PDB file of C-alpha atoms in Angstrom:
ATOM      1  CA  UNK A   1       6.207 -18.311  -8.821  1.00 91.00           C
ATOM      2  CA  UNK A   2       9.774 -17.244  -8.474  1.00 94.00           C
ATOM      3  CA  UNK A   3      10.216 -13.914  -5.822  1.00 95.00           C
ATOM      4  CA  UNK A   4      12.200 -11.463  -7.754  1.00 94.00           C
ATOM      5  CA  UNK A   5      11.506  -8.423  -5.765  1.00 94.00           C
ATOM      6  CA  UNK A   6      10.645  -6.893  -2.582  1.00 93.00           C
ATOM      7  CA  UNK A   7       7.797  -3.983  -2.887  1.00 95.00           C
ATOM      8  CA  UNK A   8       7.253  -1.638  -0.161  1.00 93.00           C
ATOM      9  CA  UNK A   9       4.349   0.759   0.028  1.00 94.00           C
ATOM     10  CA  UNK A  10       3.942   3.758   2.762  1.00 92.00           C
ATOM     11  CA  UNK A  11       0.472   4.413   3.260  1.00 90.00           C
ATOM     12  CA  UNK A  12       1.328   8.159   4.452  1.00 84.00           C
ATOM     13  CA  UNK A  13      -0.766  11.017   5.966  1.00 81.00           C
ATOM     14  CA  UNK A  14      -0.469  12.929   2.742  1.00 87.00           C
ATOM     15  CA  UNK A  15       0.719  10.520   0.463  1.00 91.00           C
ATOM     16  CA  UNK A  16       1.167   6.828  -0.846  1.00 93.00           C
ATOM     17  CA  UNK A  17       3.764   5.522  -2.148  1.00 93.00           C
ATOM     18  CA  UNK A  18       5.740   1.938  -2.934  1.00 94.00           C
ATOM     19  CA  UNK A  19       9.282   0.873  -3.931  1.00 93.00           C
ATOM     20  CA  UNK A  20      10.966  -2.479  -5.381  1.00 93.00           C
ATOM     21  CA  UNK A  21      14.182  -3.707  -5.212  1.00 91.00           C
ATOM     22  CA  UNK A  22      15.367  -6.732  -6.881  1.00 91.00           C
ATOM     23  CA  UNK A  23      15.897  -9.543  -4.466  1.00 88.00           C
ATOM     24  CA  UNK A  24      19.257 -10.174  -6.653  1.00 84.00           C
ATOM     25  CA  UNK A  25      20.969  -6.587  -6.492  1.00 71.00           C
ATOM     26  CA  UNK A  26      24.462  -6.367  -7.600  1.00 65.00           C
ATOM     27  CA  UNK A  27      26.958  -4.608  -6.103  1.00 61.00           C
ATOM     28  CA  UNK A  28      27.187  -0.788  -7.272  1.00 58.00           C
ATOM     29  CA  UNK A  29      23.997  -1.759  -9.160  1.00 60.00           C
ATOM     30  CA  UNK A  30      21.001   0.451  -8.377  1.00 65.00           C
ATOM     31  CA  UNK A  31      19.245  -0.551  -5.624  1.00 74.00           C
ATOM     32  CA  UNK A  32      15.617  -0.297  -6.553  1.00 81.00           C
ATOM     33  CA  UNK A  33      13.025   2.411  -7.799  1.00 86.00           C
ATOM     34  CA  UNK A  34      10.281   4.258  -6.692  1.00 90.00           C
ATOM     35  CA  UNK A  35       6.820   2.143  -8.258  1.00 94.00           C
ATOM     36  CA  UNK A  36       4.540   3.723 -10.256  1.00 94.00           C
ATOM     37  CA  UNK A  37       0.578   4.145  -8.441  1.00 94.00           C
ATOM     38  CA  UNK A  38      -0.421   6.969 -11.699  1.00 91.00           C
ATOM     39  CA  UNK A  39      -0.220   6.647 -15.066  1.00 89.00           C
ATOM     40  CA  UNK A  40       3.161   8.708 -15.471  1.00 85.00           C
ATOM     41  CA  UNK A  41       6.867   8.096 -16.171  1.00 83.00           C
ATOM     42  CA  UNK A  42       8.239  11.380 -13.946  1.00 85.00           C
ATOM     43  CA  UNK A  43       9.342   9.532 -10.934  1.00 80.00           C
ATOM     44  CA  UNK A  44       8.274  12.641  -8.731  1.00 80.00           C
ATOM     45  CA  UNK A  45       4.669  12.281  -9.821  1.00 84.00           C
ATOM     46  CA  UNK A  46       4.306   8.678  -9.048  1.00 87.00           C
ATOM     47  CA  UNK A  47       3.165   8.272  -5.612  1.00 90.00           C
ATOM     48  CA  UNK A  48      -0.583   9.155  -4.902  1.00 89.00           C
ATOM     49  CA  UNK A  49      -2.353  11.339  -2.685  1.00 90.00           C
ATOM     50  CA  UNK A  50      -3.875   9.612   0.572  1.00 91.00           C
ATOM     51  CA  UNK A  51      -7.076  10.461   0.094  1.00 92.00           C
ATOM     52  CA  UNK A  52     -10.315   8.506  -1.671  1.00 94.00           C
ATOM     53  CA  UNK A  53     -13.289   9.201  -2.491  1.00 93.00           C
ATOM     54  CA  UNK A  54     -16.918   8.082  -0.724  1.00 92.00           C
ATOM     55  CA  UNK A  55     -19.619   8.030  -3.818  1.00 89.00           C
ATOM     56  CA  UNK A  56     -23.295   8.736  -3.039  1.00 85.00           C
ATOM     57  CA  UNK A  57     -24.081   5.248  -4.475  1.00 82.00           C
ATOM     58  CA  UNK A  58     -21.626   4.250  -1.740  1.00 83.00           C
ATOM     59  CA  UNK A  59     -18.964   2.643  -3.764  1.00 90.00           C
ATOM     60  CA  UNK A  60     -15.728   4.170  -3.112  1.00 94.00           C
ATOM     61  CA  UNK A  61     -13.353   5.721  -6.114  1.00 92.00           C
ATOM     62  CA  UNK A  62      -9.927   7.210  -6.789  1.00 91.00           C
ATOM     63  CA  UNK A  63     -10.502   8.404  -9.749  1.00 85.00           C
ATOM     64  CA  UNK A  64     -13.540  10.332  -9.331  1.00 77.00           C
ATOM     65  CA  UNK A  65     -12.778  13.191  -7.689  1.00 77.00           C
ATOM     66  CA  UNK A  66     -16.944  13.665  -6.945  1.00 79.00           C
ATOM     67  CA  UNK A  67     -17.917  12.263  -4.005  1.00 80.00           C
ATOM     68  CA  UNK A  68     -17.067  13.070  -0.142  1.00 88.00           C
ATOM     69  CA  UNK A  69     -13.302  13.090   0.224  1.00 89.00           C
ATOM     70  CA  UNK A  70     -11.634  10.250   3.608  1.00 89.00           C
ATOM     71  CA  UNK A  71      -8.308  11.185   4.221  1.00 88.00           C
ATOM     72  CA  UNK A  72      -6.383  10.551   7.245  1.00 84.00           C
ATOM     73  CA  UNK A  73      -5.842   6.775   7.509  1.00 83.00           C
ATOM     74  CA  UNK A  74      -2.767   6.822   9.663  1.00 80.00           C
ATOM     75  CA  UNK A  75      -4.680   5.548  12.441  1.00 87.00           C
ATOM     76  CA  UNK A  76      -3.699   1.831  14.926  1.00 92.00           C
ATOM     77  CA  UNK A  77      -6.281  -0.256  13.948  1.00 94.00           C
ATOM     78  CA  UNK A  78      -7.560  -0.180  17.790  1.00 94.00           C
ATOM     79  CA  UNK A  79      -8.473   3.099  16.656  1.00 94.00           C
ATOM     80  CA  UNK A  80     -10.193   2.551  13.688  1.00 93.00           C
ATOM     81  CA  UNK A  81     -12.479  -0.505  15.036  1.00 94.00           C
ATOM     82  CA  UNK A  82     -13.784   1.934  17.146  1.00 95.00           C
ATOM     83  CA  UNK A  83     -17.989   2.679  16.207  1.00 96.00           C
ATOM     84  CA  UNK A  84     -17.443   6.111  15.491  1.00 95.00           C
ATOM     85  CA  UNK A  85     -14.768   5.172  12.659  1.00 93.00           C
ATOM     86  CA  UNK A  86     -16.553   2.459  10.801  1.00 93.00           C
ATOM     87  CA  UNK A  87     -16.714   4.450   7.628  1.00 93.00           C
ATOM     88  CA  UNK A  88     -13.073   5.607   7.687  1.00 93.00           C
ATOM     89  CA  UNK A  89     -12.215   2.175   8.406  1.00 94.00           C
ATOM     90  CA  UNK A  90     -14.112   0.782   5.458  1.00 95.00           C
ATOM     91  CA  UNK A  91     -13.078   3.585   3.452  1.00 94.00           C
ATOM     92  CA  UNK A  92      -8.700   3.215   4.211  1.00 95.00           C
ATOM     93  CA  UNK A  93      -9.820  -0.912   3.310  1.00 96.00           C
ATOM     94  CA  UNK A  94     -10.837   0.104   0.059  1.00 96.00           C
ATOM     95  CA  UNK A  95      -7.938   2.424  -0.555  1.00 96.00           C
ATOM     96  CA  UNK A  96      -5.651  -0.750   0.053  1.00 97.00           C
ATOM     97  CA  UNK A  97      -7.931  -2.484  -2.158  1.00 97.00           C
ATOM     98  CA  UNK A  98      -7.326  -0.415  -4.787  1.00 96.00           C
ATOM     99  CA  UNK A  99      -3.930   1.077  -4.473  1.00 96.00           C
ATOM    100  CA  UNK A 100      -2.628  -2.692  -4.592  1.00 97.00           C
ATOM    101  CA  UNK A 101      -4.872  -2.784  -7.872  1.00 96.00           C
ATOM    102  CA  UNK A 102      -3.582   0.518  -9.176  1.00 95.00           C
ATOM    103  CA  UNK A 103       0.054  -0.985  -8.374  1.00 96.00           C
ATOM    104  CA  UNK A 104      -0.118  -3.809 -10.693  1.00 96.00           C
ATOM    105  CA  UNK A 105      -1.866  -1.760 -13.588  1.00 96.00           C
ATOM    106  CA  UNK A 106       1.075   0.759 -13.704  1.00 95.00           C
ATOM    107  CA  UNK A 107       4.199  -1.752 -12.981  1.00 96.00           C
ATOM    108  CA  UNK A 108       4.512  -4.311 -15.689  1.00 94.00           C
ATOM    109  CA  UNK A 109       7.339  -6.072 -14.022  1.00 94.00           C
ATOM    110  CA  UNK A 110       5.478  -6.992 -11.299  1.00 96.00           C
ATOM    111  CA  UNK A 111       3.491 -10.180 -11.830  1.00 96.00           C
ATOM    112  CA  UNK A 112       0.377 -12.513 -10.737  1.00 94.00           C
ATOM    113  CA  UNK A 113      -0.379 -15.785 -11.957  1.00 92.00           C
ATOM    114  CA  UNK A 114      -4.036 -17.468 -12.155  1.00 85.00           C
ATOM    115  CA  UNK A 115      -3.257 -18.371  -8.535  1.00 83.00           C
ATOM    116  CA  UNK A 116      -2.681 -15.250  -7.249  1.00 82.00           C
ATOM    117  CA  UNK A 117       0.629 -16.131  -6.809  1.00 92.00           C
ATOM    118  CA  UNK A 118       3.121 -12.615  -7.326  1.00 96.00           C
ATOM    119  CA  UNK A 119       6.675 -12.515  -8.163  1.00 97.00           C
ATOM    120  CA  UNK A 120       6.863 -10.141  -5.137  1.00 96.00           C
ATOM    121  CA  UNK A 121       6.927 -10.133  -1.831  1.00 96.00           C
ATOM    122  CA  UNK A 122       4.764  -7.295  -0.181  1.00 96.00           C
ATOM    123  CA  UNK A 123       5.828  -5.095   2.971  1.00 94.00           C
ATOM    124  CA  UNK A 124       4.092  -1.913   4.204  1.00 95.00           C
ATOM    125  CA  UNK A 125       5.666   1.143   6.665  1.00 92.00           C
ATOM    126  CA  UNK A 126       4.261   1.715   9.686  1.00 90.00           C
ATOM    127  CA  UNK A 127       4.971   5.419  12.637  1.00 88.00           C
ATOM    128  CA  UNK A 128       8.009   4.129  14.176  1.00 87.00           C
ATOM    129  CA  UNK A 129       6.336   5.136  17.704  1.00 89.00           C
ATOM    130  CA  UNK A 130       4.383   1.782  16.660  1.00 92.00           C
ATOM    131  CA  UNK A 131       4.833  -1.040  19.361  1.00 93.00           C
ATOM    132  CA  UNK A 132       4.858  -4.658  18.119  1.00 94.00           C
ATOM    133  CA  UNK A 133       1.224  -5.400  19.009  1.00 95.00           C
ATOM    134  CA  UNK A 134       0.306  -2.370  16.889  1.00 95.00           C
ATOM    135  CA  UNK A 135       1.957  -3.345  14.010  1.00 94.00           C
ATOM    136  CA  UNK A 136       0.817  -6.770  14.190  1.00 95.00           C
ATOM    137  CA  UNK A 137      -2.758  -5.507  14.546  1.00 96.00           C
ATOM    138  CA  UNK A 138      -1.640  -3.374  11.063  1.00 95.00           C
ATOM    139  CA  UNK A 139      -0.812  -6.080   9.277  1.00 96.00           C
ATOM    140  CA  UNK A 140      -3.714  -8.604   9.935  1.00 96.00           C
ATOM    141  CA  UNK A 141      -5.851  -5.504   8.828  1.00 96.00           C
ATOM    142  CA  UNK A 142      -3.996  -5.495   5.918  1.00 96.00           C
ATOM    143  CA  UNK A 143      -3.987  -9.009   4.983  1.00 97.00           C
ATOM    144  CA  UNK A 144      -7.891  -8.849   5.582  1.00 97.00           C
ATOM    145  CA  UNK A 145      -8.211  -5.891   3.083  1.00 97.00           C
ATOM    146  CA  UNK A 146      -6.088  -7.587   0.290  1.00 96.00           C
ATOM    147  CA  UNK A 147      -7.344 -11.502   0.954  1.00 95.00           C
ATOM    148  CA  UNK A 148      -9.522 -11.384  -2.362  1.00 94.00           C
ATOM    149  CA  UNK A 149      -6.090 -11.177  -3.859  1.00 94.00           C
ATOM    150  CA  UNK A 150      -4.470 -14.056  -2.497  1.00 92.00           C
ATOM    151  CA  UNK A 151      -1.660 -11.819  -0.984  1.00 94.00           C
ATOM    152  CA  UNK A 152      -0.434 -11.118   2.499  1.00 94.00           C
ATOM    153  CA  UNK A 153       1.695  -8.750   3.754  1.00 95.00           C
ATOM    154  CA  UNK A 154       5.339 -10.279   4.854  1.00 91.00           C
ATOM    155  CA  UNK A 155       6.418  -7.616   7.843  1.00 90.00           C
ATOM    156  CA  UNK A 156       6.020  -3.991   8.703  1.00 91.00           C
ATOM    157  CA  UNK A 157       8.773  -1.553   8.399  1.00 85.00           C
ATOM    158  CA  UNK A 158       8.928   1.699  10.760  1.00 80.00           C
ATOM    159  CA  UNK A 159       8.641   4.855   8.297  1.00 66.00           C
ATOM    160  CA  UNK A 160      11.918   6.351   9.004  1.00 57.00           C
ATOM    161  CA  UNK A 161      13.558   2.726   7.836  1.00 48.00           C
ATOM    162  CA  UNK A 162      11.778   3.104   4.835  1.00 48.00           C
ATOM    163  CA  UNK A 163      12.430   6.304   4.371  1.00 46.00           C
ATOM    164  CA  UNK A 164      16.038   5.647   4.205  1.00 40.00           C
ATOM    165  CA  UNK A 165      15.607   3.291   1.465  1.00 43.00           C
TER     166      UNK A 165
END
């Protein structure tokens, strides 16, 4: 499928959020928009608390706000493969899981064929204090979490890059 956009989502402390830009911007065109991860058209309500939610059963939901609340994700991966954060780390997996579901339920324009092919190509933002081997680390966790997809994360951008954009 043809690429016609570049999506970025920050997976914040307090919040998530993700951006597109067209991979064929114009000049004095706009230069993207903020994406939509809840079911509204008020661009300041679109992005989505970082937080899930750990059901009894122990499926994981962000819709049902019952449950034990994991927030906190931020975390280098060496920290999260560490015993004492298994849950948090299988928790943030199934945030990514479904945020990246969420993200193509709310944004039409963004596309998947029977392949799992997108008409997107996916970056995430990582702390700038990140060195290279943490970011790598970030993005193989990444890919892991969204392989039943068929979609892997191109490169990591350092937060206050993103932020810019």
């Amino acid at each position: 499928m043809e690429k016609e956009y570049i999506v970025g989502i920050d997976f914040g402390h307090g919040e998530t959020s993700a951006w597109a830009v067209p991979l064929d911007i114009k000049i004095g065109s706009e230069i993207g928009e903020s994406l939509k991860l809840k079911a509204t058209n008020k661009e300041s309500e679109r992005s989505y608390y970082s937080v899930i939610y750990s059901k009894p059963n122990g499926g994981y939901s962000l819709d049902d706000l019952q449950g034990n609340i994991i927030a906190g994700f931020k975390d280098k991966v060496s920290v999260l493969d560490q015993p004492q954060n298994a849950k948090k780390r299988e928790a943030y997996t199934e945030y990514i899981k479904q945020i990246y579901t969420r993200l193509l339920k709310y944004n039409t324009a963004l596309k998947v064929d029977n392949n799992g092919d997108t008409n997107f190509y996916l970056c995430i933002a990582c702390p700038t204090k990140w060195n290279q081997d943490d970011k790598d680390a970030y993005i193989k966790f990444f890919n892991e979490a969204l392989s039943k997809f068929g979609i892997e994360v191109m490169w990591v951008i350092n937060e206050s890059d993103a932020a810019y954009f």
